DNA sequence: CTACTTGCAAAGCCTTTGCAAACTA
DNA sequence: TAGTTTGCAAAGGCTTTGCAAGTAG
């Protein structure tokens, strides 16, 4: 997982504050998990989060990871991406945005610099009378390095 | 599931021909399933297909449905849409196109009349050097009737 | 102290697989 | 007849849940 040092601390504080505001207990496991989510830009899976945390907390369970993910999803601070095999989680950009998944290396790239999607909601409302709340936009293909 | 009588027969023939060309055996179960896929515009799940076919073939199994779906996916004649709870299948428009899913009534609407997505592949290639092969674009929200 | 969180194990779901019997061509 | 397809049951993989023990506030 790639590390983003710039907004890391800031994002971590945001997540922490959300949990506090919610009245949730702050445990060492949760602190570590918030830290991981704030740092990782690699759209980790639950299993990946679990395996990373396990290095520091040998007794942590996958159930705890899922339970905390559920809380953060509920707070809108984590975006779930549903893939054919497993779900991935984005704790840095919890809003809907396009993702590019390389079918060679498996890397997931954020495609949030794309135009053409900004007007999508309006066009959908006009064309279909459908009011968009969320979206999941995934492109599969080959990334720059794998081509 | 909504019925489309217009291109039904034509689509059915296409699917059938694909199976024949592949050297696959044509069984009564498969004929019924092709018919169902050619008719349904409702993006059925494997379970829904199974339950419908079971009315006509009480002994058919879910495994058979999945096995035939696998064949058709391999032939590119069925598009799989991965949702949080279950996969849905489109046997009428097996190419990538946007879907609008109503979170109230659960209906899945084809969003293939939207502009803005036609240039997406080019823009993604230019911006990220990423070559798109497939996509899954899903918008969640409220449909015209449910608003 | 009280209520939330944890770990463990079990269960749930959807999907896939193994294998002998049935069937298409 | 030969090889594919079927049904059944079991297994697989990811996710959720129940519950007693542990812990934050």
Short mmCIF file of N, CA and C in Angstrom, two decimals, chain A residues 3-100:
data_model
loop_
_atom_site.label_atom_id
_atom_site.label_comp_id
_atom_site.label_asym_id
_atom_site.label_seq_id
_atom_site.Cartn_x
_atom_site.Cartn_y
_atom_site.Cartn_z
N UNK A 3 1.93 5.08 0.61
CA UNK A 3 1.73 5.96 1.76
C UNK A 3 1.61 7.43 1.33
N UNK A 4 0.67 8.10 1.95
CA UNK A 4 0.48 9.52 1.67
C UNK A 4 0.72 10.28 2.97
N UNK A 5 1.90 10.90 3.07
CA UNK A 5 2.27 11.54 4.33
C UNK A 5 1.62 12.90 4.51
N UNK A 6 1.27 13.50 3.40
CA UNK A 6 0.80 14.88 3.42
C UNK A 6 -0.44 15.05 4.32
N UNK A 7 -1.56 14.45 3.88
CA UNK A 7 -2.81 14.67 4.58
C UNK A 7 -3.11 13.58 5.59
N UNK A 8 -2.11 12.77 5.84
CA UNK A 8 -2.30 11.63 6.71
C UNK A 8 -2.84 12.01 8.09
N UNK A 9 -2.08 12.88 8.77
CA UNK A 9 -2.45 13.26 10.13
C UNK A 9 -3.84 13.90 10.17
N UNK A 10 -4.06 14.76 9.19
CA UNK A 10 -5.33 15.47 9.10
C UNK A 10 -6.50 14.50 8.93
N UNK A 11 -6.31 13.56 8.03
CA UNK A 11 -7.36 12.58 7.77
C UNK A 11 -7.62 11.69 8.98
N UNK A 12 -6.51 11.33 9.63
CA UNK A 12 -6.61 10.52 10.84
C UNK A 12 -7.44 11.24 11.90
N UNK A 13 -7.20 12.53 12.07
CA UNK A 13 -7.94 13.30 13.06
C UNK A 13 -9.43 13.36 12.73
N UNK A 14 -9.70 13.50 11.44
CA UNK A 14 -11.10 13.54 11.01
C UNK A 14 -11.82 12.26 11.37
N UNK A 15 -11.17 11.15 11.06
CA UNK A 15 -11.77 9.85 11.36
C UNK A 15 -11.98 9.68 12.87
N UNK A 16 -10.95 10.04 13.61
CA UNK A 16 -11.00 9.91 15.07
C UNK A 16 -12.15 10.74 15.64
N UNK A 17 -12.25 11.96 15.15
CA UNK A 17 -13.29 12.87 15.63
C UNK A 17 -14.68 12.31 15.33
N UNK A 18 -14.82 11.69 14.17
CA UNK A 18 -16.11 11.10 13.80
C UNK A 18 -16.51 10.01 14.79
N UNK A 19 -15.54 9.21 15.17
CA UNK A 19 -15.82 8.13 16.13
C UNK A 19 -16.18 8.71 17.49
N UNK A 20 -15.43 9.74 17.90
CA UNK A 20 -15.71 10.38 19.19
C UNK A 20 -17.12 10.98 19.18
N UNK A 21 -17.40 11.74 18.13
CA UNK A 21 -18.70 12.41 18.02
C UNK A 21 -19.84 11.41 18.09
N UNK A 22 -19.56 10.22 17.61
CA UNK A 22 -20.55 9.17 17.57
C UNK A 22 -20.74 8.53 18.94
N UNK A 23 -19.79 8.81 19.82
CA UNK A 23 -19.84 8.20 21.13
C UNK A 23 -19.21 6.82 21.16
N UNK A 24 -18.42 6.53 20.11
CA UNK A 24 -17.77 5.22 20.06
C UNK A 24 -16.54 5.19 20.94
N UNK A 25 -16.22 4.03 21.44
CA UNK A 25 -15.03 3.87 22.26
C UNK A 25 -13.79 3.88 21.38
N UNK A 26 -12.74 4.54 21.88
CA UNK A 26 -11.49 4.57 21.12
C UNK A 26 -10.55 3.51 21.70
N UNK A 27 -10.35 2.47 20.95
CA UNK A 27 -9.46 1.39 21.41
C UNK A 27 -8.17 1.42 20.61
N UNK A 28 -7.19 0.72 21.13
CA UNK A 28 -5.89 0.71 20.44
C UNK A 28 -6.03 0.10 19.05
N UNK A 29 -6.90 -0.92 18.94
CA UNK A 29 -7.12 -1.54 17.64
C UNK A 29 -7.73 -0.53 16.66
N UNK A 30 -8.68 0.21 17.16
CA UNK A 30 -9.34 1.18 16.28
C UNK A 30 -8.40 2.30 15.88
N UNK A 31 -7.58 2.75 16.82
CA UNK A 31 -6.60 3.79 16.50
C UNK A 31 -5.69 3.31 15.38
N UNK A 32 -5.23 2.08 15.51
CA UNK A 32 -4.33 1.54 14.50
C UNK A 32 -5.03 1.40 13.16
N UNK A 33 -6.28 1.03 13.22
CA UNK A 33 -7.03 0.84 11.98
C UNK A 33 -7.32 2.19 11.32
N UNK A 34 -7.67 3.19 12.09
CA UNK A 34 -7.88 4.53 11.54
C UNK A 34 -6.59 5.02 10.89
N UNK A 35 -5.49 4.78 11.58
CA UNK A 35 -4.20 5.19 11.07
C UNK A 35 -3.93 4.54 9.72
N UNK A 36 -4.19 3.25 9.68
CA UNK A 36 -3.97 2.49 8.44
C UNK A 36 -4.85 3.03 7.31
N UNK A 37 -6.11 3.27 7.62
CA UNK A 37 -7.03 3.77 6.59
C UNK A 37 -6.64 5.17 6.13
N UNK A 38 -6.16 5.97 7.06
CA UNK A 38 -5.78 7.34 6.71
C UNK A 38 -4.52 7.35 5.86
N UNK A 39 -3.69 6.36 6.06
CA UNK A 39 -2.40 6.30 5.35
C UNK A 39 -2.53 5.63 3.99
N UNK A 40 -3.27 4.54 3.93
CA UNK A 40 -3.24 3.71 2.73
C UNK A 40 -4.01 4.33 1.58
N UNK A 41 -3.40 4.31 0.44
CA UNK A 41 -4.07 4.78 -0.77
C UNK A 41 -4.31 3.61 -1.71
N UNK A 42 -4.16 2.42 -1.17
CA UNK A 42 -4.19 1.24 -2.03
C UNK A 42 -5.50 0.49 -2.05
N UNK A 43 -6.58 1.09 -1.51
CA UNK A 43 -7.88 0.42 -1.50
C UNK A 43 -7.78 -0.98 -0.94
N UNK A 44 -7.38 -1.10 0.32
CA UNK A 44 -7.18 -2.42 0.91
C UNK A 44 -8.47 -3.21 1.06
N UNK A 45 -8.34 -4.51 1.08
CA UNK A 45 -9.47 -5.38 1.39
C UNK A 45 -9.49 -5.59 2.89
N UNK A 46 -10.58 -6.16 3.38
CA UNK A 46 -10.68 -6.43 4.81
C UNK A 46 -9.55 -7.35 5.25
N UNK A 47 -9.25 -8.33 4.41
CA UNK A 47 -8.19 -9.27 4.74
C UNK A 47 -6.83 -8.58 4.81
N UNK A 48 -6.60 -7.63 3.89
CA UNK A 48 -5.33 -6.91 3.89
C UNK A 48 -5.19 -6.05 5.15
N UNK A 49 -6.28 -5.40 5.52
CA UNK A 49 -6.26 -4.59 6.74
C UNK A 49 -5.96 -5.49 7.93
N UNK A 50 -6.66 -6.61 7.95
CA UNK A 50 -6.48 -7.57 9.04
C UNK A 50 -5.04 -8.05 9.14
N UNK A 51 -4.47 -8.42 8.02
CA UNK A 51 -3.11 -8.95 8.03
C UNK A 51 -2.08 -7.91 8.44
N UNK A 52 -2.34 -6.65 8.06
CA UNK A 52 -1.42 -5.59 8.46
C UNK A 52 -1.52 -5.33 9.96
N UNK A 53 -2.75 -5.24 10.45
CA UNK A 53 -2.93 -4.96 11.88
C UNK A 53 -2.42 -6.10 12.75
N UNK A 54 -2.49 -7.29 12.19
CA UNK A 54 -2.09 -8.47 12.95
C UNK A 54 -0.61 -8.46 13.32
N UNK A 55 0.18 -7.74 12.51
CA UNK A 55 1.59 -7.64 12.81
C UNK A 55 1.80 -6.95 14.15
N UNK A 56 0.96 -5.93 14.38
CA UNK A 56 1.08 -5.16 15.61
C UNK A 56 0.23 -5.74 16.74
N UNK A 57 -0.92 -6.31 16.37
CA UNK A 57 -1.83 -6.89 17.36
C UNK A 57 -2.13 -8.34 16.99
N UNK A 58 -1.31 -9.24 17.45
CA UNK A 58 -1.41 -10.64 17.02
C UNK A 58 -2.76 -11.28 17.31
N UNK A 59 -3.52 -10.72 18.25
CA UNK A 59 -4.78 -11.37 18.61
C UNK A 59 -5.99 -10.75 17.94
N UNK A 60 -5.77 -9.71 17.14
CA UNK A 60 -6.92 -9.05 16.52
C UNK A 60 -7.62 -10.02 15.57
N UNK A 61 -8.92 -9.86 15.43
CA UNK A 61 -9.69 -10.77 14.58
C UNK A 61 -10.27 -10.04 13.37
N UNK A 62 -10.54 -10.83 12.35
CA UNK A 62 -11.13 -10.29 11.13
C UNK A 62 -12.51 -9.69 11.43
N UNK A 63 -13.19 -10.29 12.39
CA UNK A 63 -14.52 -9.79 12.76
C UNK A 63 -14.44 -8.36 13.25
N UNK A 64 -13.41 -8.06 14.01
CA UNK A 64 -13.23 -6.70 14.52
C UNK A 64 -13.02 -5.72 13.37
N UNK A 65 -12.24 -6.14 12.39
CA UNK A 65 -12.02 -5.29 11.21
C UNK A 65 -13.35 -4.99 10.53
N UNK A 66 -14.14 -6.02 10.31
CA UNK A 66 -15.43 -5.83 9.65
C UNK A 66 -16.35 -4.95 10.48
N UNK A 67 -16.33 -5.16 11.80
CA UNK A 67 -17.20 -4.38 12.67
C UNK A 67 -16.84 -2.90 12.64
N UNK A 68 -15.54 -2.62 12.65
CA UNK A 68 -15.12 -1.23 12.59
C UNK A 68 -15.38 -0.63 11.21
N UNK A 69 -15.19 -1.43 10.17
CA UNK A 69 -15.50 -0.95 8.82
C UNK A 69 -16.99 -0.60 8.73
N UNK A 70 -17.82 -1.41 9.36
CA UNK A 70 -19.27 -1.16 9.33
C UNK A 70 -19.60 0.18 9.97
N UNK A 71 -18.94 0.46 11.10
CA UNK A 71 -19.15 1.73 11.78
C UNK A 71 -18.73 2.89 10.88
N UNK A 72 -17.57 2.78 10.29
CA UNK A 72 -17.05 3.86 9.45
C UNK A 72 -17.88 4.04 8.18
N UNK A 73 -18.38 2.94 7.65
CA UNK A 73 -19.26 3.05 6.48
C UNK A 73 -20.52 3.80 6.87
N UNK A 74 -21.03 3.45 8.04
CA UNK A 74 -22.25 4.08 8.54
C UNK A 74 -22.04 5.59 8.69
N UNK A 75 -20.83 5.97 9.08
CA UNK A 75 -20.52 7.39 9.26
C UNK A 75 -20.16 8.05 7.93
N UNK A 76 -20.12 7.27 6.87
CA UNK A 76 -19.78 7.83 5.56
C UNK A 76 -18.31 8.17 5.43
N UNK A 77 -17.46 7.55 6.25
CA UNK A 77 -16.03 7.86 6.21
C UNK A 77 -15.21 6.79 5.50
N UNK A 78 -15.90 5.80 5.02
CA UNK A 78 -15.23 4.76 4.24
C UNK A 78 -16.11 4.39 3.07
N UNK A 79 -15.51 4.30 1.89
CA UNK A 79 -16.26 3.91 0.71
C UNK A 79 -15.99 2.45 0.39
N UNK A 80 -17.07 1.70 0.18
CA UNK A 80 -16.91 0.28 -0.13
C UNK A 80 -17.01 0.08 -1.64
N UNK A 81 -16.06 -0.64 -2.19
CA UNK A 81 -16.06 -0.94 -3.62
C UNK A 81 -16.28 -2.43 -3.79
N UNK A 82 -17.35 -2.82 -4.42
CA UNK A 82 -17.68 -4.23 -4.55
C UNK A 82 -17.10 -4.83 -5.80
N UNK A 83 -16.18 -5.75 -5.61
CA UNK A 83 -15.55 -6.42 -6.74
C UNK A 83 -16.02 -7.86 -6.83
N UNK A 84 -15.77 -8.50 -7.97
CA UNK A 84 -16.20 -9.88 -8.16
C UNK A 84 -15.77 -10.80 -7.01
N UNK A 85 -14.57 -10.63 -6.50
CA UNK A 85 -14.09 -11.57 -5.50
C UNK A 85 -14.18 -11.06 -4.06
N UNK A 86 -13.89 -9.80 -3.88
CA UNK A 86 -13.90 -9.27 -2.52
C UNK A 86 -14.14 -7.77 -2.56
N UNK A 87 -14.60 -7.23 -1.44
CA UNK A 87 -14.83 -5.80 -1.36
C UNK A 87 -13.52 -5.09 -1.01
N UNK A 88 -13.36 -3.89 -1.50
CA UNK A 88 -12.21 -3.06 -1.15
C UNK A 88 -12.73 -1.82 -0.45
N UNK A 89 -11.85 -1.18 0.33
CA UNK A 89 -12.29 -0.05 1.13
C UNK A 89 -11.39 1.15 0.93
N UNK A 90 -12.00 2.32 0.81
CA UNK A 90 -11.27 3.57 0.65
C UNK A 90 -11.61 4.47 1.82
N UNK A 91 -10.61 4.67 2.70
CA UNK A 91 -10.83 5.49 3.87
C UNK A 91 -10.32 6.91 3.70
N UNK A 92 -9.83 7.22 2.50
CA UNK A 92 -9.29 8.54 2.24
C UNK A 92 -10.24 9.42 1.45
N UNK A 93 -10.90 8.81 0.50
CA UNK A 93 -11.87 9.54 -0.32
C UNK A 93 -13.19 8.80 -0.23
N UNK A 94 -13.93 9.04 0.85
CA UNK A 94 -15.14 8.25 1.10
C UNK A 94 -16.33 8.66 0.25
N UNK A 95 -16.08 9.48 -0.75
CA UNK A 95 -17.15 9.87 -1.66
C UNK A 95 -17.01 9.05 -2.95
N UNK A 96 -18.09 8.92 -3.68
CA UNK A 96 -18.07 8.14 -4.91
C UNK A 96 -17.14 8.77 -5.94
N UNK A 97 -16.27 7.98 -6.50
CA UNK A 97 -15.41 8.45 -7.58
C UNK A 97 -14.95 7.25 -8.40
N UNK A 98 -14.59 7.49 -9.66
CA UNK A 98 -14.22 6.36 -10.54
C UNK A 98 -12.95 5.66 -10.08
N UNK A 99 -12.88 4.37 -10.34
CA UNK A 99 -11.68 3.61 -10.05
C UNK A 99 -11.23 2.86 -11.30
N UNK A 100 -9.91 2.80 -11.48
CA UNK A 100 -9.33 2.06 -12.60
C UNK A 100 -8.60 0.86 -12.03
#
